[in-house]
N, CA, C and O atoms as a printed pandas DataFrame, in Angstrom:
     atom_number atom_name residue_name chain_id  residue_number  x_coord  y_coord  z_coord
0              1         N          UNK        A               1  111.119   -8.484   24.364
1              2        CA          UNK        A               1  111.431   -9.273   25.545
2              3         C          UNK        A               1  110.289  -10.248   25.809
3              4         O          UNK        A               1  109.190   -9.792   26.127
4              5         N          UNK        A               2  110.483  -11.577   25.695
5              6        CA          UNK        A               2  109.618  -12.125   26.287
6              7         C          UNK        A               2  109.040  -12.041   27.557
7              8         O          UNK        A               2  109.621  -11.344   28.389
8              9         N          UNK        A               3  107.624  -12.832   27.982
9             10        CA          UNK        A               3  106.980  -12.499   28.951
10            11         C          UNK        A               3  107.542  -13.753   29.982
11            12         O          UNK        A               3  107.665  -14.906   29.569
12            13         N          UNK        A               4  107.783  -13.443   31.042
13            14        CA          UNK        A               4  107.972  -14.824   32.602
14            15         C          UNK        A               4  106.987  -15.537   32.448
15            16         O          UNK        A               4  106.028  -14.913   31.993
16            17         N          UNK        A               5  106.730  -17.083   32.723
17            18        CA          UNK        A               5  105.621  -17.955   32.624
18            19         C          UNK        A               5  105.844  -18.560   33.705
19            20         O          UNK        A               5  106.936  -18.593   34.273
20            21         N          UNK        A               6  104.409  -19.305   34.229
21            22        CA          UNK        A               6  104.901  -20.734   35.338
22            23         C          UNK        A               6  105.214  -21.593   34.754
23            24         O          UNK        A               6  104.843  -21.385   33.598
24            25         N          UNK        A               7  105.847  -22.774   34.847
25            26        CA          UNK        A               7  106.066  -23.932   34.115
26            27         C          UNK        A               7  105.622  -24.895   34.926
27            28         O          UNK        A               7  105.618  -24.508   36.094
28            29         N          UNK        A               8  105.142  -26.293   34.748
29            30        CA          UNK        A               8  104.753  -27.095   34.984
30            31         C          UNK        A               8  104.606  -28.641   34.339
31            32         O          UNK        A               8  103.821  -29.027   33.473
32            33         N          UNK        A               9  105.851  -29.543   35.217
33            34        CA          UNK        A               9  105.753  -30.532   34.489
34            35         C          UNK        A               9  106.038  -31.557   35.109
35            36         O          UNK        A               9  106.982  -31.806   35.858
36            37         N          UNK        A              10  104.525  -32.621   34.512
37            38        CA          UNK        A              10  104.092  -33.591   35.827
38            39         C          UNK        A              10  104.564  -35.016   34.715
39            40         O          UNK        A              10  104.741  -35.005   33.497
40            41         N          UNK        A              11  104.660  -36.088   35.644
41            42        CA          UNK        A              11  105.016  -37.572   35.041
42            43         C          UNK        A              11  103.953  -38.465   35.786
43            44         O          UNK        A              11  104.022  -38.510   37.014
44            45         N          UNK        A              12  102.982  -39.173   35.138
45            46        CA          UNK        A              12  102.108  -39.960   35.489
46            47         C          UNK        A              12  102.512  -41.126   35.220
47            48         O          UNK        A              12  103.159  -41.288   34.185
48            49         N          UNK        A              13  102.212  -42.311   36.145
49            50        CA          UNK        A              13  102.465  -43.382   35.274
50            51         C          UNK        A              13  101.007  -44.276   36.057
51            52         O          UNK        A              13  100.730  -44.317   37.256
52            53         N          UNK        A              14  100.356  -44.846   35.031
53            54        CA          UNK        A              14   99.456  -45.787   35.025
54            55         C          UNK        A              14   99.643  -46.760   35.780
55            56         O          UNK        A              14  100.761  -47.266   35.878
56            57         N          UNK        A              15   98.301  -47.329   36.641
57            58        CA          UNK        A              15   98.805  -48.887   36.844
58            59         C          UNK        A              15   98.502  -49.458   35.761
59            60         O          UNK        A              15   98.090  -48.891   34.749
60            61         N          UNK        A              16   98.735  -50.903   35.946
61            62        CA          UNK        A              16   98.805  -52.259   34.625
62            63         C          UNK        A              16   97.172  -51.838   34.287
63            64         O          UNK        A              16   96.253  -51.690   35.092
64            65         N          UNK        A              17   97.163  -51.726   33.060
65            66        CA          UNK        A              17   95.763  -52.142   32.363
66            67         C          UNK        A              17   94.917  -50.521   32.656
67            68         O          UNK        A              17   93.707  -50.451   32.443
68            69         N          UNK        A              18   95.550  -49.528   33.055
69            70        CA          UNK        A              18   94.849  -48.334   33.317
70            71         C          UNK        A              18   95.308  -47.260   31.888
71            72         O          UNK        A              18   94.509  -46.324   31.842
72            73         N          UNK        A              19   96.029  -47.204   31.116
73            74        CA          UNK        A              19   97.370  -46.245   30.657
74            75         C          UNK        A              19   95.897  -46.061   29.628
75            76         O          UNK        A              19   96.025  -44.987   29.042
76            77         N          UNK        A              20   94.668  -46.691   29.254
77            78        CA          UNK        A              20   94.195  -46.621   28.244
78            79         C          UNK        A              20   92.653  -45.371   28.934
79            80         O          UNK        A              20   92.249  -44.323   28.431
80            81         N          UNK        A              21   92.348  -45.835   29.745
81            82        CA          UNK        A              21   91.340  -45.030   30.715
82            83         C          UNK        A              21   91.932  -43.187   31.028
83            84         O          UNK        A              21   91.341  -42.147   30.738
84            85         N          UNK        A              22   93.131  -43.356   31.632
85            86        CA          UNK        A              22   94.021  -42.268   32.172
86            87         C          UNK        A              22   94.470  -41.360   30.445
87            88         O          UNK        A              22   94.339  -40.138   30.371
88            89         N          UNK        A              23   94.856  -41.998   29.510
89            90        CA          UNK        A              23   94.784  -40.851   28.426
90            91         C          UNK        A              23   93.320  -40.288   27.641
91            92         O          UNK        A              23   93.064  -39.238   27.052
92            93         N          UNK        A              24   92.553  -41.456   27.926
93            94        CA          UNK        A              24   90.867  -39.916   27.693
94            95         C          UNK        A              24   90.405  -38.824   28.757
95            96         O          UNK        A              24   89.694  -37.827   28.631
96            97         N          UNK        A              25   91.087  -39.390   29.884
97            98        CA          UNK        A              25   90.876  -38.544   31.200
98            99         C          UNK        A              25   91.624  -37.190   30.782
99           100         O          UNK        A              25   91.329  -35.996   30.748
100          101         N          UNK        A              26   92.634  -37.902   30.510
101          102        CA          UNK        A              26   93.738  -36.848   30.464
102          103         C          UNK        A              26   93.623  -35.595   29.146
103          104         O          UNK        A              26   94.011  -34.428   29.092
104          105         N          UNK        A              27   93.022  -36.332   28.340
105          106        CA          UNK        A              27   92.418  -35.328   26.879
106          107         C          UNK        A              27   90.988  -34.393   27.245
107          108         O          UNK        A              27   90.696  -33.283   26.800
108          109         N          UNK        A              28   90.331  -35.128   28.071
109          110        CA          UNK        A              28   89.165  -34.297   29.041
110          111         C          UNK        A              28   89.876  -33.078   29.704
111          112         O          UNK        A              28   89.637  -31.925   29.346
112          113         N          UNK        A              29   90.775  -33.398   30.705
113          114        CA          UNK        A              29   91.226  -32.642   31.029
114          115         C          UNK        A              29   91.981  -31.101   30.353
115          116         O          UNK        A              29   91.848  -29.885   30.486
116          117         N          UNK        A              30   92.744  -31.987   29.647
117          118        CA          UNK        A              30   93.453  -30.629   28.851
118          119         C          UNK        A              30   92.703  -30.010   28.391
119          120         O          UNK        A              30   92.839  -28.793   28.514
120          121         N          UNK        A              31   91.340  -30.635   27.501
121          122        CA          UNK        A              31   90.706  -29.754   26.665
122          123         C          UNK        A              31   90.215  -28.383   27.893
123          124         O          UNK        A              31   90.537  -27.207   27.724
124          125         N          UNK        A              32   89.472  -28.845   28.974
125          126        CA          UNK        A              32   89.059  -27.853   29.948
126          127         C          UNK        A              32   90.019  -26.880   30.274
127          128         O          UNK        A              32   89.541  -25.748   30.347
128          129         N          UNK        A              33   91.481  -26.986   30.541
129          130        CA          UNK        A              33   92.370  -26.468   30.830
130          131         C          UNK        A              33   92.548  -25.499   30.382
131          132         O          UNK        A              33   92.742  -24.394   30.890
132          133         N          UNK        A              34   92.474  -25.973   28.944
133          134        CA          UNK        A              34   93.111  -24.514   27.998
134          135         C          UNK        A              34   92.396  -23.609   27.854
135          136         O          UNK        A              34   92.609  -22.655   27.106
136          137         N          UNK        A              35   91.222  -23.813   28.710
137          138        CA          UNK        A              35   90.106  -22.711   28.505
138          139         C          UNK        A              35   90.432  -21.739   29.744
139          140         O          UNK        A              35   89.648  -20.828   30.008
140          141         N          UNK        A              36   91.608  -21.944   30.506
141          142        CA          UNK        A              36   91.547  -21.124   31.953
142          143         C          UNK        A              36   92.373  -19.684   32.015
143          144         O          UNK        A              36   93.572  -19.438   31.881
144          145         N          UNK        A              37   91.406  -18.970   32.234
145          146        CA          UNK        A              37   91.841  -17.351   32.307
146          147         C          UNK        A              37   94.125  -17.222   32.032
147          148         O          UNK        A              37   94.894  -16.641   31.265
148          149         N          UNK        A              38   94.248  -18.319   33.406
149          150        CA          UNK        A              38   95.515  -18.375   33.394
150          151         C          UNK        A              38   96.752  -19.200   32.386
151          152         O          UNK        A              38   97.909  -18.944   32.052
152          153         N          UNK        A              39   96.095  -19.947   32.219
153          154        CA          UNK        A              39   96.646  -20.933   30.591
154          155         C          UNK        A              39   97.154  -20.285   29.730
155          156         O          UNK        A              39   96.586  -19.495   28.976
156          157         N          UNK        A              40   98.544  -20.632   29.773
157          158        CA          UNK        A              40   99.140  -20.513   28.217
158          159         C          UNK        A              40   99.118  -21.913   27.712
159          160         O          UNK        A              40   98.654  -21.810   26.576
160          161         N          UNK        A              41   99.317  -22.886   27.897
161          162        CA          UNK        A              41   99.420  -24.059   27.346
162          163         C          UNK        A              41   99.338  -25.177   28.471
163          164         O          UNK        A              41   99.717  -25.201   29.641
164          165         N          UNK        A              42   98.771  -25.981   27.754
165          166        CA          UNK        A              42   98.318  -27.682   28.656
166          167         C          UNK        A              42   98.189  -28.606   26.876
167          168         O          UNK        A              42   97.616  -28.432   25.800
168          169         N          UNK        A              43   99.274  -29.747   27.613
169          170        CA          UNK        A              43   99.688  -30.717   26.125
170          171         C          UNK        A              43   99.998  -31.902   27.659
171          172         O          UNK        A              43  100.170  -31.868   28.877
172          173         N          UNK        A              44   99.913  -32.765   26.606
173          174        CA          UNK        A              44  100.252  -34.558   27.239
174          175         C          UNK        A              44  101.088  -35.035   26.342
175          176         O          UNK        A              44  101.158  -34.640   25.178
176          177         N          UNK        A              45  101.750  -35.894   26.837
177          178        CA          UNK        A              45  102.746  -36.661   26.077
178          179         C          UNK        A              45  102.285  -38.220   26.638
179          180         O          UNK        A              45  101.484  -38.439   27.547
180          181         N          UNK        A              46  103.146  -39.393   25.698
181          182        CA          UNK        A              46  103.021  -41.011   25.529
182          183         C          UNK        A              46  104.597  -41.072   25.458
183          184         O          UNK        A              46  105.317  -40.752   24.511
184          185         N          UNK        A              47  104.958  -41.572   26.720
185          186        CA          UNK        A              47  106.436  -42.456   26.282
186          187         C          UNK        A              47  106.018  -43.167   25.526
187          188         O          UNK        A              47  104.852  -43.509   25.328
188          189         N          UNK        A              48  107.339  -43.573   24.823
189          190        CA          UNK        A              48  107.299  -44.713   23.627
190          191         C          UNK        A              48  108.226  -45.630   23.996
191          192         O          UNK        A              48  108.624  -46.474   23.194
192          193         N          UNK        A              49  108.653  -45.564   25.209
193          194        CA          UNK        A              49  109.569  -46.650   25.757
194          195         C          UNK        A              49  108.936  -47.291   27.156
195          196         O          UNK        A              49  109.440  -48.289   27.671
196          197         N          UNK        A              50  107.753  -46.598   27.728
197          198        CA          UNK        A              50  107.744  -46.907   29.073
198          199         C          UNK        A              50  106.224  -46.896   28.875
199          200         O          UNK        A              50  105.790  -45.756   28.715
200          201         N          UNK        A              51  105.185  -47.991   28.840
201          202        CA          UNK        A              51  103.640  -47.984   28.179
202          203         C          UNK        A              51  103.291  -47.557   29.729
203          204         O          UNK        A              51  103.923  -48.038   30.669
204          205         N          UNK        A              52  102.098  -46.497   29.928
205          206        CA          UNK        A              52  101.811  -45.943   30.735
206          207         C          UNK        A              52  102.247  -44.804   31.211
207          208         O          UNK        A              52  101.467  -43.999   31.720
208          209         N          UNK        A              53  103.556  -44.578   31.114
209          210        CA          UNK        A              53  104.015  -43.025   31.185
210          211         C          UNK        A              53  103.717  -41.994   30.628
211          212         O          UNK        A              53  103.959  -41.861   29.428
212          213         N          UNK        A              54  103.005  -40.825   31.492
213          214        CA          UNK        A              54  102.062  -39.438   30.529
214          215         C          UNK        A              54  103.347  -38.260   31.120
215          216         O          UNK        A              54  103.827  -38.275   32.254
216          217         N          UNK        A              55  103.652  -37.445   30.183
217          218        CA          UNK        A              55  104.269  -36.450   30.493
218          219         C          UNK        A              55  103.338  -35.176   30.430
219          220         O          UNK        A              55  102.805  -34.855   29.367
220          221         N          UNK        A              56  103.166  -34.499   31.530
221          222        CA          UNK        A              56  101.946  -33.400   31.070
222          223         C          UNK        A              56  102.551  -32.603   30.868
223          224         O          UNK        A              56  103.553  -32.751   31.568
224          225         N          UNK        A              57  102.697  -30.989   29.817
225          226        CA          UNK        A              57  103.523  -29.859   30.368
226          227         C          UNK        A              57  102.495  -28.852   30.084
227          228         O          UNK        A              57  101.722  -28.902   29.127
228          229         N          UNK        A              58  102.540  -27.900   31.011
229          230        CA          UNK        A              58  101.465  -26.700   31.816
230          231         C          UNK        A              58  102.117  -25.570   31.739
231          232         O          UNK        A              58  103.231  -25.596   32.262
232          233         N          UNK        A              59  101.747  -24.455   31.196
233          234        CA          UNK        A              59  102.186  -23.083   31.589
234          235         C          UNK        A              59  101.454  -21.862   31.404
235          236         O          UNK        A              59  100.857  -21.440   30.413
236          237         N          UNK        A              60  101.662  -21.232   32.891
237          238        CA          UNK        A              60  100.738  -20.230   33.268
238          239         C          UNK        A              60  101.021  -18.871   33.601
239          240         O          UNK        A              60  102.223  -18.702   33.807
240          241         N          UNK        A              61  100.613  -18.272   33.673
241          242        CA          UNK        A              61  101.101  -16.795   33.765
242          243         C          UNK        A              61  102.085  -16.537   34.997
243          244         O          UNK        A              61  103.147  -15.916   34.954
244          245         N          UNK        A              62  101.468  -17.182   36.156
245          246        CA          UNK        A              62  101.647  -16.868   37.324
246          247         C          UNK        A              62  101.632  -18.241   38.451
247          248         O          UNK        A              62  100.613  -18.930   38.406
248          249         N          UNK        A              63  102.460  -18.552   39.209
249          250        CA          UNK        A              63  101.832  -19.597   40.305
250          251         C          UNK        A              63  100.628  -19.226   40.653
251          252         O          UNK        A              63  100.040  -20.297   40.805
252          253         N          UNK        A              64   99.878  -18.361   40.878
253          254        CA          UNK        A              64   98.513  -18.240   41.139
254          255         C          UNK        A              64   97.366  -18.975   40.257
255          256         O          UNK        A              64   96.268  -19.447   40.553
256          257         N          UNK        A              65   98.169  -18.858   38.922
257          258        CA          UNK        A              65   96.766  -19.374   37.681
258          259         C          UNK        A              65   97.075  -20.914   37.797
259          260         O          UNK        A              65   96.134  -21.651   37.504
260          261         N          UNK        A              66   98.338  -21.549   38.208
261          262        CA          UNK        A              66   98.317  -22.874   38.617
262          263         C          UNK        A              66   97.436  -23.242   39.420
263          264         O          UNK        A              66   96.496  -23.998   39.174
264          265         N          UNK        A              67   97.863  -22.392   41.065
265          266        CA          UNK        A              67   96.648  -22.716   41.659
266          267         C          UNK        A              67   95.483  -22.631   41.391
267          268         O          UNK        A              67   94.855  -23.301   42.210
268          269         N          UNK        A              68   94.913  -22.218   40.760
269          270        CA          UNK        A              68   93.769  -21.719   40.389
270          271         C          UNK        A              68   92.820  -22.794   39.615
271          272         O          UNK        A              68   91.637  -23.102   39.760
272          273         N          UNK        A              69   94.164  -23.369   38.455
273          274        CA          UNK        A              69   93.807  -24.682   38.024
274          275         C          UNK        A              69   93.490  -25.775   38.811
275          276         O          UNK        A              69   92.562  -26.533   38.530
276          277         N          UNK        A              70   94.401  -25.940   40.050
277          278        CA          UNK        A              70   94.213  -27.199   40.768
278          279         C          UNK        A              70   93.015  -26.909   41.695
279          280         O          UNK        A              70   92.745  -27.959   42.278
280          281         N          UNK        A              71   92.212  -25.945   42.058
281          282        CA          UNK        A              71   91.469  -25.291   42.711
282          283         C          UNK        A              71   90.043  -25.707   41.384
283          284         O          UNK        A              71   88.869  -25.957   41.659
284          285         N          UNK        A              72   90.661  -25.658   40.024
285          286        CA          UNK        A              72   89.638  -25.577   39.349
286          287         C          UNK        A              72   88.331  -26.762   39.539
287          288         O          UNK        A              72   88.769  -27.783   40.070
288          289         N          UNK        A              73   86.827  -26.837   39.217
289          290        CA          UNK        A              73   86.129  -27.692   39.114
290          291         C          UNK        A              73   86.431  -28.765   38.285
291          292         O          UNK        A              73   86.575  -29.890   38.763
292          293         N          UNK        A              74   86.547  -28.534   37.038
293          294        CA          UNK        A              74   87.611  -29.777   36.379
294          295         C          UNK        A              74   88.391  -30.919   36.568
295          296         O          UNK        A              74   88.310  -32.130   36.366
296          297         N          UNK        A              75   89.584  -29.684   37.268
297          298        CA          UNK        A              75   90.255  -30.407   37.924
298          299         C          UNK        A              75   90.029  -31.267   39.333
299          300         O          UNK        A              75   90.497  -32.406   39.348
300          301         N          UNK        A              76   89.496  -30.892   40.246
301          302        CA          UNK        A              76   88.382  -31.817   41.106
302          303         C          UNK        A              76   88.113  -32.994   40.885
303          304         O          UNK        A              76   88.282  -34.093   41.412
304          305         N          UNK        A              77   87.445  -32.357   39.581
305          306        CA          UNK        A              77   86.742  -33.815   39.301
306          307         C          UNK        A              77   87.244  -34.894   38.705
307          308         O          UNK        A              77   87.073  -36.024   39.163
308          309         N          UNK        A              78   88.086  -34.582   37.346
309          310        CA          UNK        A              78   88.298  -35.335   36.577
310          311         C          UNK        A              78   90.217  -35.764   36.926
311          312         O          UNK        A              78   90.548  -36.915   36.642
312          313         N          UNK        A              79   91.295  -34.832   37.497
313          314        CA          UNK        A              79   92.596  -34.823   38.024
314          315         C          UNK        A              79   92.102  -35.814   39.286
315          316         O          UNK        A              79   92.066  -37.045   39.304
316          317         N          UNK        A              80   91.809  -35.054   40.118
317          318        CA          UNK        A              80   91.755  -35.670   41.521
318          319         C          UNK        A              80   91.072  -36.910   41.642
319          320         O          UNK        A              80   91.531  -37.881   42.243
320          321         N          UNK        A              81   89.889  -36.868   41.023
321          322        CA          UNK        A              81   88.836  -37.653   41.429
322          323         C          UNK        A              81   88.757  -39.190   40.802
323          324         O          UNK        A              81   88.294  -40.248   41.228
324          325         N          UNK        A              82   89.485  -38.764   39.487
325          326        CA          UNK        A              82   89.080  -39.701   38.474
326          327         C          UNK        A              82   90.195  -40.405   37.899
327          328         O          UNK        A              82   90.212  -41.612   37.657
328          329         N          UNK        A              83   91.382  -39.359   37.638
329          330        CA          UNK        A              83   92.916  -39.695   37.115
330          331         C          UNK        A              83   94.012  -40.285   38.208
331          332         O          UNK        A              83   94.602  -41.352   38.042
332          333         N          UNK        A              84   94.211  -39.306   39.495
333          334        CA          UNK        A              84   95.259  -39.856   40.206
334          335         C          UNK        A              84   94.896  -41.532   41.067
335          336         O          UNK        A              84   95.803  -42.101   41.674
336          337         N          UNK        A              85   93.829  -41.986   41.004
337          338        CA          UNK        A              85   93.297  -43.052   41.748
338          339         C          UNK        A              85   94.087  -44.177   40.495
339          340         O          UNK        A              85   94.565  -45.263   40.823
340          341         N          UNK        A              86   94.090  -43.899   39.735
341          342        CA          UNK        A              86   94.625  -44.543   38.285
342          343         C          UNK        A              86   95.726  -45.019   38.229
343          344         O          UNK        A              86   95.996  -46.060   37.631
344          345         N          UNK        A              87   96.645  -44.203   38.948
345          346        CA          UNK        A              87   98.442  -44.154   38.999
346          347         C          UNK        A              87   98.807  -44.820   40.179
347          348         O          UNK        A              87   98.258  -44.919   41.277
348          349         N          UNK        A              88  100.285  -45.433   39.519
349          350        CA          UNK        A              88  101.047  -46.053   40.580
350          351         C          UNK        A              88  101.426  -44.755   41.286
351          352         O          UNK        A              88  101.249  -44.357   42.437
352          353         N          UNK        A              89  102.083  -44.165   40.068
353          354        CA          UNK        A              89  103.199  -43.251   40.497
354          355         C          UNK        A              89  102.901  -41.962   39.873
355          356         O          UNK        A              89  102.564  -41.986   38.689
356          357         N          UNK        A              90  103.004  -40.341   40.754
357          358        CA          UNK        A              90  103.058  -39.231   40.147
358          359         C          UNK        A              90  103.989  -37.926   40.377
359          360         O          UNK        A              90  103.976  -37.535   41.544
360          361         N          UNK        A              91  104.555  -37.401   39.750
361          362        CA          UNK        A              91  105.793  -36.772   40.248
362          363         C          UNK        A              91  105.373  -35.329   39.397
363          364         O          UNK        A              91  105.188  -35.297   38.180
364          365         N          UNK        A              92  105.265  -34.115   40.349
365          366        CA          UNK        A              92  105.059  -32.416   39.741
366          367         C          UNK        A              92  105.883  -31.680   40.036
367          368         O          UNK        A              92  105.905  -31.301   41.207
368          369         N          UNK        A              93  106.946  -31.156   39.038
369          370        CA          UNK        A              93  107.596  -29.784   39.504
370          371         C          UNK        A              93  107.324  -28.847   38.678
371          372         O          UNK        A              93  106.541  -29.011   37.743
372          373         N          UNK        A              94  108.047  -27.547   38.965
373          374        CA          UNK        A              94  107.456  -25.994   38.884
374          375         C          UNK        A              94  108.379  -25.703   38.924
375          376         O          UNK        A              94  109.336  -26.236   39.486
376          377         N          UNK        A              95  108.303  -24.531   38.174
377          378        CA          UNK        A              95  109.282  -23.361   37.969
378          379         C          UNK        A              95  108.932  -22.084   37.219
379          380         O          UNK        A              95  108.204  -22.152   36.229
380          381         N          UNK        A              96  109.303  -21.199   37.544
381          382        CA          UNK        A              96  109.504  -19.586   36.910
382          383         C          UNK        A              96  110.328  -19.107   35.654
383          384         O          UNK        A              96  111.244  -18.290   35.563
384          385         N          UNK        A              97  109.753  -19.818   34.806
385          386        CA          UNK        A              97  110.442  -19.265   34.025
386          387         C          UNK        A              97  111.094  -17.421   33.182
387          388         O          UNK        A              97  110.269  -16.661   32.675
388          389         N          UNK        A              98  112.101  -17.191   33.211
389          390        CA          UNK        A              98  112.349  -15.857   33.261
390          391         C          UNK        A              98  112.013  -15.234   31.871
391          392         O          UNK        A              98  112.227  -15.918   30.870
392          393         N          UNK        A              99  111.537  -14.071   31.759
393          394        CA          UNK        A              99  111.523  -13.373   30.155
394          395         C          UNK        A              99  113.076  -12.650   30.247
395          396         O          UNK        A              99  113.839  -12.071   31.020
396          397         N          UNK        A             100  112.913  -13.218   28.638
397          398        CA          UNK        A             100  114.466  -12.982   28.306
398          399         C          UNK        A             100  114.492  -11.922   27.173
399          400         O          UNK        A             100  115.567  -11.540   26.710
């Protein structure tokens, strides 16, 4: 039986002339990520139709290890501080995924 995960999956989109700044941020980021107690996986994606669009997808044991991430120092710094100032636009949903 598989194990339940959090899921997590965010859509960034760059302003004009940012999409190039926001994907080393964004490779900073992940790399830190995957180091978190709660992490099963942190990956980014590149539309190939829409220049600036990042698809992130996140999954964690628990809504807690999410929070935990967004709580993280990392994330502080380099999500909050450094990436979302970047974006027009950012859109996050969540879900529970069930073990089957």
């Amino acid at each position: 039986m598989a194990t339940p995960y959090f899921q997590v999956i965010a859509h960034y989109h760059a302003k004009a002339g940012e999409a190039g700044k926001v994907q080393a941020l964004l490779s900073e980021l992940a790399q830190a990520s995957r180091g978190e107690p709660a992490n099963l996986y942190y990956d980014f994606f590149i539309s190939t139709s829409e220049p600036g669009h990042f698809v992130i997808l996140e999954r964690y044991t628990d809504a807690a290890g999410f929070e935990a991430h967004r709580n993280s120092g990392h994330f502080q710094r380099i999500g909050f501080g450094q990436i979302i100032p970047l974006l027009d636009k950012r859109e996050v949903s969540s879900c529970m995924v069930p073990g089957n």
